[in-house]
């Protein structure tokens, strides 16, 4: 069963604009992670935010976590064509070892 | 460091044939995972391992078996392939639970 669900399913923006993707989940978590997948490639880890953190930054990425709403957002600032990819959120399920992935947001950045 | 290496990268099987997908990691990670990715379904966990000699079922384990005889290797077996197993398979590993996953580049499997 999917734990995280990304929204929107697809997003198309112009280079230089900001891109925001959202993730909602159902049960309590220890941490939430975001991954990127370029077409035909494996997933690459972007950022991990723990349940006691509210915001985290990494370069042009900003992730927020609202545990009361069971939601997270990933903001990519000043987007580039190379940011075109699918973005997935993944959550653990309490003390479980398993990461459960959402279905992803397909981001297209037009030059 | 090669990271996580999957072999083969592509494979075509006939219904009923068997095969083994190999995953190898050189990062001394305890945890290893097999996921499948289907269009519109995201990634779904097939089996995972929390250490050498251990395996456990994930969300969609039916039709698959796994073994972790050596810490660095995690094998995924299909005993009798079915068209429903046509998918892209990803192996991943992590140092410990709750930490980030390192993924292989995937195996594209078609079952005719």
Tab-separated table of C-alpha atoms in Angstrom:
chain	number	residue	atom	x	y	z
A	1	UNK	CA	0.000	0.000	0.000
A	2	UNK	CA	1.272	3.484	-0.826
A	3	UNK	CA	2.228	5.501	2.215
A	4	UNK	CA	3.224	8.730	0.510
A	5	UNK	CA	1.268	10.351	-2.275
A	6	UNK	CA	2.775	13.151	-4.335
A	7	UNK	CA	0.867	16.042	-5.773
A	8	UNK	CA	0.704	17.116	-8.539
A	9	UNK	CA	1.280	14.053	-10.711
A	10	UNK	CA	2.915	16.234	-13.346
A	11	UNK	CA	4.294	19.764	-13.353
A	12	UNK	CA	5.643	21.796	-16.260
A	13	UNK	CA	7.476	25.064	-15.683
A	14	UNK	CA	9.942	27.397	-17.389
A	15	UNK	CA	13.606	27.494	-16.556
A	16	UNK	CA	14.278	29.893	-13.704
A	17	UNK	CA	10.893	29.374	-12.051
A	18	UNK	CA	10.397	27.623	-8.741
A	19	UNK	CA	8.833	24.171	-8.544
A	20	UNK	CA	6.850	22.947	-5.569
A	21	UNK	CA	5.799	19.353	-5.045
A	22	UNK	CA	3.770	18.027	-2.165
A	23	UNK	CA	3.622	14.707	-0.389
A	24	UNK	CA	0.948	13.449	1.973
A	25	UNK	CA	1.199	10.324	4.085
A	26	UNK	CA	-1.077	8.334	6.347
A	27	UNK	CA	0.686	7.053	9.457
A	28	UNK	CA	3.261	8.380	11.886
A	29	UNK	CA	6.822	8.436	10.595
A	30	UNK	CA	10.379	8.648	11.857
A	31	UNK	CA	11.595	10.412	8.749
A	32	UNK	CA	10.601	11.383	5.233
A	33	UNK	CA	12.913	11.313	2.238
A	34	UNK	CA	12.837	12.765	-1.254
A	35	UNK	CA	14.392	11.085	-4.274
A	36	UNK	CA	14.915	12.060	-7.899
A	37	UNK	CA	14.772	9.714	-10.857
A	38	UNK	CA	15.987	10.709	-14.293
A	39	UNK	CA	14.402	8.826	-17.173
A	40	UNK	CA	15.726	5.273	-17.411
A	41	UNK	CA	17.899	5.609	-14.312
A	42	UNK	CA	17.870	4.560	-10.700
A	43	UNK	CA	16.662	6.798	-7.904
A	44	UNK	CA	19.019	9.268	-6.298
A	45	UNK	CA	18.578	10.448	-2.729
A	46	UNK	CA	18.031	14.195	-2.360
A	47	UNK	CA	17.225	14.970	1.243
A	48	UNK	CA	16.053	13.356	4.480
A	49	UNK	CA	14.008	15.180	7.081
A	50	UNK	CA	13.324	13.697	10.481
A	51	UNK	CA	9.989	13.880	12.266
A	52	UNK	CA	11.297	16.418	14.785
A	53	UNK	CA	12.479	18.779	12.037
A	54	UNK	CA	10.273	21.309	10.297
A	55	UNK	CA	12.491	22.525	7.475
A	56	UNK	CA	15.696	21.501	5.784
A	57	UNK	CA	17.789	23.008	3.003
A	58	UNK	CA	20.255	21.542	0.542
A	59	UNK	CA	21.500	23.841	-2.195
A	60	UNK	CA	18.465	24.874	-4.254
A	61	UNK	CA	16.232	22.412	-2.429
A	62	UNK	CA	14.018	23.241	0.521
A	63	UNK	CA	11.934	20.606	2.249
A	64	UNK	CA	9.295	21.251	4.867
A	65	UNK	CA	7.511	18.757	7.065
A	66	UNK	CA	4.228	19.260	8.894
A	67	UNK	CA	3.585	16.186	11.021
A	68	UNK	CA	0.239	17.526	12.242
A	69	UNK	CA	-1.014	17.570	8.658
A	70	UNK	CA	1.033	14.518	7.646
A	71	UNK	CA	2.465	16.367	4.695
A	72	UNK	CA	5.741	17.529	3.227
A	73	UNK	CA	6.726	19.805	0.399
A	74	UNK	CA	9.796	19.947	-1.818
A	75	UNK	CA	10.706	23.317	-3.298
A	76	UNK	CA	13.258	23.583	-6.086
A	77	UNK	CA	14.298	27.185	-6.620
A	78	UNK	CA	15.592	28.687	-9.865
A	79	UNK	CA	14.911	25.500	-11.771
A	80	UNK	CA	17.107	24.310	-14.628
A	81	UNK	CA	16.417	22.039	-17.582
A	82	UNK	CA	18.607	19.439	-15.851
A	83	UNK	CA	16.047	19.292	-13.002
A	84	UNK	CA	13.640	17.540	-15.377
A	85	UNK	CA	12.954	14.221	-13.646
A	86	UNK	CA	10.455	12.348	-11.517
A	87	UNK	CA	10.479	13.167	-7.823
A	88	UNK	CA	9.381	10.697	-5.169
A	89	UNK	CA	8.739	11.013	-1.483
A	90	UNK	CA	9.345	8.005	0.719
A	91	UNK	CA	8.379	7.375	4.303
A	92	UNK	CA	9.148	4.726	6.856
A	93	UNK	CA	6.208	3.317	8.756
A	94	UNK	CA	6.949	3.994	12.385
A	95	UNK	CA	9.612	1.539	13.531
A	96	UNK	CA	9.459	-0.516	10.356
A	97	UNK	CA	12.598	-1.054	8.295
A	98	UNK	CA	10.784	-0.457	5.069
A	99	UNK	CA	10.631	2.700	3.004
A	100	UNK	CA	7.373	3.145	1.112
A	101	UNK	CA	7.416	5.286	-1.996
A	102	UNK	CA	4.725	7.412	-3.553
A	103	UNK	CA	3.912	7.359	-7.251
A	104	UNK	CA	5.965	10.442	-7.980
A	105	UNK	CA	5.683	13.865	-9.573
A	106	UNK	CA	7.001	14.247	-13.100
A	107	UNK	CA	8.684	17.648	-13.355
A	108	UNK	CA	9.449	19.096	-16.758
A	109	UNK	CA	11.564	22.241	-16.902
A	110	UNK	CA	11.389	23.904	-20.291
A	111	UNK	CA	14.431	25.865	-21.474
B	1	UNK	CA	33.453	2.547	-5.111
B	2	UNK	CA	30.966	1.132	-7.608
B	3	UNK	CA	28.041	1.586	-5.172
B	4	UNK	CA	25.146	-0.731	-6.040
B	5	UNK	CA	25.545	-2.858	-9.147
B	6	UNK	CA	22.747	-4.827	-10.750
B	7	UNK	CA	23.101	-7.523	-13.367
B	8	UNK	CA	21.759	-8.030	-15.944
B	9	UNK	CA	20.491	-4.657	-17.191
B	10	UNK	CA	17.997	-6.156	-19.633
B	11	UNK	CA	16.413	-9.570	-19.957
B	12	UNK	CA	13.612	-11.152	-21.956
B	13	UNK	CA	12.059	-14.344	-20.647
B	14	UNK	CA	9.366	-16.678	-21.851
B	15	UNK	CA	6.515	-17.538	-19.507
B	16	UNK	CA	7.598	-20.313	-17.161
B	17	UNK	CA	11.325	-19.692	-17.421
B	18	UNK	CA	13.400	-18.943	-14.363
B	19	UNK	CA	16.122	-16.411	-13.717
B	20	UNK	CA	18.132	-14.737	-10.988
B	21	UNK	CA	18.856	-11.041	-10.675
B	22	UNK	CA	22.049	-10.185	-8.858
B	23	UNK	CA	22.631	-7.131	-6.712
B	24	UNK	CA	26.039	-6.326	-5.295
B	25	UNK	CA	27.054	-3.428	-3.043
B	26	UNK	CA	30.537	-2.451	-1.941
B	27	UNK	CA	29.569	-0.024	0.846
B	28	UNK	CA	29.351	-2.612	3.652
B	29	UNK	CA	25.643	-1.875	4.076
B	30	UNK	CA	23.566	-4.052	6.352
B	31	UNK	CA	20.206	-3.461	4.683
B	32	UNK	CA	19.315	-4.425	1.122
B	33	UNK	CA	16.046	-4.200	-0.774
B	34	UNK	CA	14.406	-5.271	-4.011
B	35	UNK	CA	11.749	-2.998	-5.521
B	36	UNK	CA	9.769	-3.206	-8.710
B	37	UNK	CA	8.609	-0.149	-10.615
B	38	UNK	CA	5.578	-0.236	-12.852
B	39	UNK	CA	3.978	2.681	-14.737
B	40	UNK	CA	1.538	4.538	-12.516
B	41	UNK	CA	2.363	2.363	-9.492
B	42	UNK	CA	5.528	3.917	-8.162
B	43	UNK	CA	8.010	1.601	-6.446
B	44	UNK	CA	6.789	-1.399	-4.517
B	45	UNK	CA	8.921	-3.412	-2.136
B	46	UNK	CA	9.295	-7.097	-3.015
B	47	UNK	CA	11.687	-8.435	-0.358
B	48	UNK	CA	14.313	-6.985	1.912
B	49	UNK	CA	17.156	-8.077	4.153
B	50	UNK	CA	18.412	-6.577	7.388
B	51	UNK	CA	21.688	-8.486	7.398
B	52	UNK	CA	23.597	-11.450	6.051
B	53	UNK	CA	21.499	-14.604	6.178
B	54	UNK	CA	18.213	-12.766	6.756
B	55	UNK	CA	15.332	-12.061	4.380
B	56	UNK	CA	11.803	-10.752	4.822
B	57	UNK	CA	8.738	-10.190	2.668
B	58	UNK	CA	7.737	-6.801	1.420
B	59	UNK	CA	4.533	-5.569	-0.139
B	60	UNK	CA	4.502	-7.785	-3.259
B	61	UNK	CA	6.552	-10.948	-2.535
B	62	UNK	CA	4.493	-13.553	-4.411
B	63	UNK	CA	6.344	-15.252	-7.255
B	64	UNK	CA	9.772	-14.160	-6.014
B	65	UNK	CA	12.424	-15.621	-3.749
B	66	UNK	CA	15.551	-14.009	-2.356
B	67	UNK	CA	18.784	-14.990	-0.696
B	68	UNK	CA	21.480	-13.062	1.198
B	69	UNK	CA	24.280	-15.566	1.665
B	70	UNK	CA	26.948	-12.872	1.629
B	71	UNK	CA	26.596	-9.409	3.096
B	72	UNK	CA	27.435	-7.700	-0.164
B	73	UNK	CA	25.044	-9.682	-2.370
B	74	UNK	CA	21.271	-9.887	-2.542
B	75	UNK	CA	19.757	-12.206	-5.127
B	76	UNK	CA	16.220	-12.057	-6.487
B	77	UNK	CA	14.871	-15.198	-8.120
B	78	UNK	CA	11.898	-15.826	-10.337
B	79	UNK	CA	11.168	-19.558	-10.371
B	80	UNK	CA	8.450	-19.516	-13.038
B	81	UNK	CA	8.172	-16.150	-14.735
B	82	UNK	CA	4.747	-14.719	-15.590
B	83	UNK	CA	3.835	-11.763	-17.830
B	84	UNK	CA	2.691	-9.881	-14.698
B	85	UNK	CA	6.331	-9.823	-13.621
B	86	UNK	CA	7.277	-7.631	-16.568
B	87	UNK	CA	8.709	-4.603	-14.805
B	88	UNK	CA	11.814	-2.627	-13.965
B	89	UNK	CA	13.545	-4.041	-10.898
B	90	UNK	CA	15.672	-1.925	-8.596
B	91	UNK	CA	17.983	-3.023	-5.874
B	92	UNK	CA	18.879	-0.650	-3.072
B	93	UNK	CA	20.956	-0.687	0.073
B	94	UNK	CA	21.337	1.382	3.216
B	95	UNK	CA	23.808	1.493	6.086
B	96	UNK	CA	21.086	1.147	8.692
B	97	UNK	CA	17.370	1.443	9.055
B	98	UNK	CA	15.848	4.807	8.409
B	99	UNK	CA	18.831	6.082	6.472
B	100	UNK	CA	19.005	7.013	2.807
B	101	UNK	CA	18.906	4.339	0.148
B	102	UNK	CA	21.471	3.887	-2.574
B	103	UNK	CA	19.925	2.477	-5.738
B	104	UNK	CA	21.275	0.421	-8.583
B	105	UNK	CA	20.559	1.396	-12.175
B	106	UNK	CA	17.811	-1.159	-12.616
B	107	UNK	CA	17.010	-4.308	-14.575
B	108	UNK	CA	14.375	-4.124	-17.278
B	109	UNK	CA	12.637	-7.506	-17.459
B	110	UNK	CA	10.106	-8.528	-20.067
B	111	UNK	CA	8.186	-11.782	-19.756
B	112	UNK	CA	6.500	-12.877	-22.968
